[in-house]
CSV table of C-alpha atoms in Angstrom, one decimal:
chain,number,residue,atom,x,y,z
A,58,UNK,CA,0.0,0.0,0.0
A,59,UNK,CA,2.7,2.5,-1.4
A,60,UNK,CA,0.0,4.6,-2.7
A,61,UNK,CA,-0.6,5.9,0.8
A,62,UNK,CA,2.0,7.9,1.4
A,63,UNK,CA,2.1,9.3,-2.0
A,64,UNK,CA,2.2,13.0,-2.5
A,65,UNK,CA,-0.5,15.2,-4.9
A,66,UNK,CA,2.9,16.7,-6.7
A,67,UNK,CA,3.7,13.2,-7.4
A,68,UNK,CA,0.5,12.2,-8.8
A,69,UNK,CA,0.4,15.3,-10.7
A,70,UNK,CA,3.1,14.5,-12.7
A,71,UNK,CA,2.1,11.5,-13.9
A,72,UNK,CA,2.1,11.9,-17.7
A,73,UNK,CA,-1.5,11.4,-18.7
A,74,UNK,CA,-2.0,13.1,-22.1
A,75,UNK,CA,-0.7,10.2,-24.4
A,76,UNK,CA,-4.1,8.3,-22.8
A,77,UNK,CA,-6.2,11.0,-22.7
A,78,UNK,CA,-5.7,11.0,-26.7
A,79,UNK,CA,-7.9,7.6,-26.7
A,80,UNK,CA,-11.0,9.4,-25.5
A,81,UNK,CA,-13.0,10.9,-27.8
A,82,UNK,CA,-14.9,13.1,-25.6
A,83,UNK,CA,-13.6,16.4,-24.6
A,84,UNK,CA,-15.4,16.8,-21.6
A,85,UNK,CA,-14.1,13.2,-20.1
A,86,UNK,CA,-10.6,14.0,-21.5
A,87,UNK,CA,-10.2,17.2,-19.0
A,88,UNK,CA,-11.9,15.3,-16.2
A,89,UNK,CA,-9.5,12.4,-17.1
A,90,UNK,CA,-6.5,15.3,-17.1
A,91,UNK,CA,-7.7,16.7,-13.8
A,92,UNK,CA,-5.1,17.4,-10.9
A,93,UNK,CA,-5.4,14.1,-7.9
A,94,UNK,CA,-7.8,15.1,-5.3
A,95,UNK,CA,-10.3,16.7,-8.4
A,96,UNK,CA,-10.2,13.8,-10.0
A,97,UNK,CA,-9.4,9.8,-9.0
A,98,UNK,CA,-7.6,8.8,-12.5
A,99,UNK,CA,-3.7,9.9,-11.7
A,100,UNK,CA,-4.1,8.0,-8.3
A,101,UNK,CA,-5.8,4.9,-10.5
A,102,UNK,CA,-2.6,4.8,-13.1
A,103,UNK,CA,-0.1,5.5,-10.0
A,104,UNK,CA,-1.5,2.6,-8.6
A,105,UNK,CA,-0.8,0.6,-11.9
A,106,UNK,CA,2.6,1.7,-12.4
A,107,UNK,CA,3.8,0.4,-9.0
A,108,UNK,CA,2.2,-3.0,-9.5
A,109,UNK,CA,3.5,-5.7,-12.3
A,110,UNK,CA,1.6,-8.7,-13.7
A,111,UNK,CA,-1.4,-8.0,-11.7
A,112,UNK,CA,-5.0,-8.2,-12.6
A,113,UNK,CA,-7.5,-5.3,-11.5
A,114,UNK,CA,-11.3,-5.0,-12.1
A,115,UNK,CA,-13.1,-2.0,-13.5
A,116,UNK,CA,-16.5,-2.3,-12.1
A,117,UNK,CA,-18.8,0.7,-13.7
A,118,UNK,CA,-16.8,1.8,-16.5
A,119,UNK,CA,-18.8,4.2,-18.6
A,120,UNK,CA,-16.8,6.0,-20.9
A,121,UNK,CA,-13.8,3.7,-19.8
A,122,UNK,CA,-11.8,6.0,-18.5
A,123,UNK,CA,-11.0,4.3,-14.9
A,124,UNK,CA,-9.7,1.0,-16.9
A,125,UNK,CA,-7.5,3.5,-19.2
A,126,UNK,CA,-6.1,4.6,-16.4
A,127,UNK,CA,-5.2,1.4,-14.9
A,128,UNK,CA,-3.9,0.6,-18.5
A,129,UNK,CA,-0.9,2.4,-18.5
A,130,UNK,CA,1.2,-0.4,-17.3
A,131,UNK,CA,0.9,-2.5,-19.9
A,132,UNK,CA,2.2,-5.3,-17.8
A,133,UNK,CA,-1.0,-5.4,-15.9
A,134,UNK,CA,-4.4,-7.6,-17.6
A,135,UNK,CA,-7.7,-5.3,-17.2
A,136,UNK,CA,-10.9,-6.0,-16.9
A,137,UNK,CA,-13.7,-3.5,-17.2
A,138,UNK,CA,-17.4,-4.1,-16.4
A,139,UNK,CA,-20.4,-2.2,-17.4
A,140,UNK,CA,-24.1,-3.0,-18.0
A,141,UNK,CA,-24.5,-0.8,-21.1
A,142,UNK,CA,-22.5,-0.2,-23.6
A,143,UNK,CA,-21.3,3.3,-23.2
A,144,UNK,CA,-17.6,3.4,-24.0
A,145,UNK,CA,-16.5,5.7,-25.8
A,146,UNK,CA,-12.5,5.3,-26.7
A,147,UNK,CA,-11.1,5.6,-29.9
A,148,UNK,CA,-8.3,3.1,-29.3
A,149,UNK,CA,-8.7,0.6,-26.7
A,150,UNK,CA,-5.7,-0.7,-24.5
A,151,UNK,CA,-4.3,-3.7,-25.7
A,152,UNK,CA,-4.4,-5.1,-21.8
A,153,UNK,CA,-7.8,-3.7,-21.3
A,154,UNK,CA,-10.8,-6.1,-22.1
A,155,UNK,CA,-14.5,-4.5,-21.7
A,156,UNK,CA,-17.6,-6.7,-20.8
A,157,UNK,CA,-21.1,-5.6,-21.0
A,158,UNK,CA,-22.4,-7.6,-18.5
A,159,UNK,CA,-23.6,-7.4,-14.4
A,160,UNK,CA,-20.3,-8.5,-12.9
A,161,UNK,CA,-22.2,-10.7,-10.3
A,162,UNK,CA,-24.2,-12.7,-12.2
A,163,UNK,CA,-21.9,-15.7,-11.2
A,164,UNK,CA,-20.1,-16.4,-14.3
A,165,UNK,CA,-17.2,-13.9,-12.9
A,166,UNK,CA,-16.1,-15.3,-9.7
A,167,UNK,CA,-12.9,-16.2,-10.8
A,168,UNK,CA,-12.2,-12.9,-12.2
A,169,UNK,CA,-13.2,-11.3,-9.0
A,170,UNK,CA,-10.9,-13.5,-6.7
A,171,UNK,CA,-8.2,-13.4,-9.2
A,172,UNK,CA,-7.8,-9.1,-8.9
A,173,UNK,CA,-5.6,-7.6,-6.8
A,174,UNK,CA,-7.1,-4.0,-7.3
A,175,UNK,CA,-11.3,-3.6,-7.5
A,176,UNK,CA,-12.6,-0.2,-8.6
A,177,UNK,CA,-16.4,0.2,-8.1
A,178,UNK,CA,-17.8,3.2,-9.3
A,179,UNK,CA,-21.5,2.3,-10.1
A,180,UNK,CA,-25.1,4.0,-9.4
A,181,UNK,CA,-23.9,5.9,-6.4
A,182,UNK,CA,-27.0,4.9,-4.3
A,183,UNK,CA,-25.5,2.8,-1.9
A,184,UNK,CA,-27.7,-0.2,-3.0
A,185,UNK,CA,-25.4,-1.8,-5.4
A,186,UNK,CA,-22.5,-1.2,-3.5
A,187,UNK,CA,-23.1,-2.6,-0.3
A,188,UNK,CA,-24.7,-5.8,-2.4
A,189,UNK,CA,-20.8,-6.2,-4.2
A,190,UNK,CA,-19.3,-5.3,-0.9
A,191,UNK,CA,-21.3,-8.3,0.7
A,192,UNK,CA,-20.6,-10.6,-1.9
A,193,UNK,CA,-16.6,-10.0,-1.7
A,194,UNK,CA,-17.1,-10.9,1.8
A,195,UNK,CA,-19.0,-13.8,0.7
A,196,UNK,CA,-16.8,-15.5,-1.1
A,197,UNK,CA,-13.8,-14.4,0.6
A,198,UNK,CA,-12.2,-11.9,-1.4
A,199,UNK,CA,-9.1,-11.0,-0.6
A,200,UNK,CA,-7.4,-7.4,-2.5
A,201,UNK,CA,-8.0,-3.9,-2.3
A,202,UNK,CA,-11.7,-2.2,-3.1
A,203,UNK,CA,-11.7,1.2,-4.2
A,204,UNK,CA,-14.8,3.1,-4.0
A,205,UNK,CA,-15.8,6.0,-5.9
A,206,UNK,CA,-17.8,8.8,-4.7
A,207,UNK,CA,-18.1,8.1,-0.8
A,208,UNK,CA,-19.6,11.3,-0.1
A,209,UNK,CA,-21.2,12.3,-3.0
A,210,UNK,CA,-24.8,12.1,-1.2
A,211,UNK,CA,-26.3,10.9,1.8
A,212,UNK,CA,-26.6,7.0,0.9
A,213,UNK,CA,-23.1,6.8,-0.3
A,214,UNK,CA,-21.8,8.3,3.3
A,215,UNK,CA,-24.3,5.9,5.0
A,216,UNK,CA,-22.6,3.0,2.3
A,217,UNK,CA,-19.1,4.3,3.8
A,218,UNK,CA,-19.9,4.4,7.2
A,219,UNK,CA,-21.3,0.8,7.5
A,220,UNK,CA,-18.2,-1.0,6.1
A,221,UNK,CA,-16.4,-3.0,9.0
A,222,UNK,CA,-13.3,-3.9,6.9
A,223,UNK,CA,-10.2,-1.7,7.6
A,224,UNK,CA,-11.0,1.1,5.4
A,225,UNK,CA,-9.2,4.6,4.1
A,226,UNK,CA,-10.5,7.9,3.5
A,227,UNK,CA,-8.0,9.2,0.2
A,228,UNK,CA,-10.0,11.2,-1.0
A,229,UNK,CA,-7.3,14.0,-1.0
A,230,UNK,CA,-5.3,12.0,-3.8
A,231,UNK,CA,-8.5,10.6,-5.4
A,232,UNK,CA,-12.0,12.2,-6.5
A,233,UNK,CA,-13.3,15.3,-4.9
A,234,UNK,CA,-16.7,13.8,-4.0
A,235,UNK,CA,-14.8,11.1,-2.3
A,236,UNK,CA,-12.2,8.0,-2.9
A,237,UNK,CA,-12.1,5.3,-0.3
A,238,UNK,CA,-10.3,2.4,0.0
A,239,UNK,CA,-10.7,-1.1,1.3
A,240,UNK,CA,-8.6,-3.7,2.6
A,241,UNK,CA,-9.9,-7.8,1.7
A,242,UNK,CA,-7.6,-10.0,4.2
C-alpha cells in the first residue's frame, strides 16, 4: 500500500495526455487530465505503475476512463465491467478487455478473486455497492476495493460508514466527492 503515502505533486506528474488521446470526448478528456484530489484517474494509473503482472477490475466503467487509467502499465491484464454499452474510446488498450455484462451474475467469480485491485464506481445509491461489498465478503475476497464517490450524497456516506473492513479515507489524492479504499484480508 505505497500509494498511501504518495504525494498530490507526485501524482500530478504522472504523464496522462498520451491516454487521454484515446478518448474521444472532450469533456471526459479534462476530467481524465484533472489534478489528484479533483479527479481519482492519476491516483488509478499510480496505482498501476507500481504493481507488475497483476489483474485489477473495472466495475462501472462508462466512458472507460478508470480502466484506461489502470492501463498504463501494460504489464498489468484489465478487466472492465459495465451494464451498457457506453464506451466511448477511440483506441482501446491492448491489456484492457471491456464486458457488457452485471459482474455478479456468477459467471465472474474467478475474475473477481483473481484481482488484486477492485474499482467500483457504479449507481452511487448505496444499494449496489453494499450488495458487491457483501458478496466479496462472501466469497472471501481478498485485494484492495476502491470506491468512488463516498460522499457524494447521503446514501453513499451511510454505504461508507457501514463498512467493517479496515478502510481509508484518500479522497485528497483521489476524486473530490470522495475515494475510499478497502482492505480484503
Amino acid at each position: 500500500m505505497d500509494f498511501l503515502s504518495i504525494t498530490n505533486e507526485e501524482l500530478d506528474n504522472i504523464d496522462l495526455f498520451p491516454y487521454s488521446q484515446k478518448i474521444n470526448s472532450l469533456e471526459y478528456q479534462q476530467y481524465f487530465m484533472s489534478k489528484s484530489g479533483q479527479e481519482h484517474y492519476r491516483l488509478l494509473a499510480h496505482i498501476s505503475q507500481t504493481n507488475d503482472l497483476v489483474d485489477i477490475l473495472d466495475v462501472g466503467t462508462l466512458k472507460g476512463c478508470s480502466a484506461l487509467a489502470f492501463s498504463v502499465n501494460s504489464k498489468n491484464k484489465v478487466r472492465s465491467f459495465n451494464v451498457l454499452n457506453q464506451l466511448d474510446l477511440n483506441n482501446t488498450p491492448l491489456n484492457a478487455e471491456f464486458i457488457i455484462d452485471n459482474v455478479l451474475n456468477g459467471n465472474y467469480n474467478s475474475v473477481i478473486l483473481g484481482s488484486k485491485y477492485i474499482m467500483l464506481d457504479t449507481y452511487h445509491d448505496g444499494t449496489f455497492e453494499k450488495e458487491f461489498y457483501d458478496y466479496l465478503i462472501s466469497i472471501n475476497y481478498k485485494g484492495y476495493l476502491l470506491l468512488d464517490d463516498i460522499h457524494l450524497n447521503f446514501e453513499m456516506e451511510r454505504f461508507w460508514d457501514s463498512i467493517t473492513k479496515e478502510k481509508y479515507d484518500i479522497s485528497n489524492l483521489g476524486h473530490i466527492t470522495g475515494t475510499g479504499l478497502v482492505i480484503f484480508n
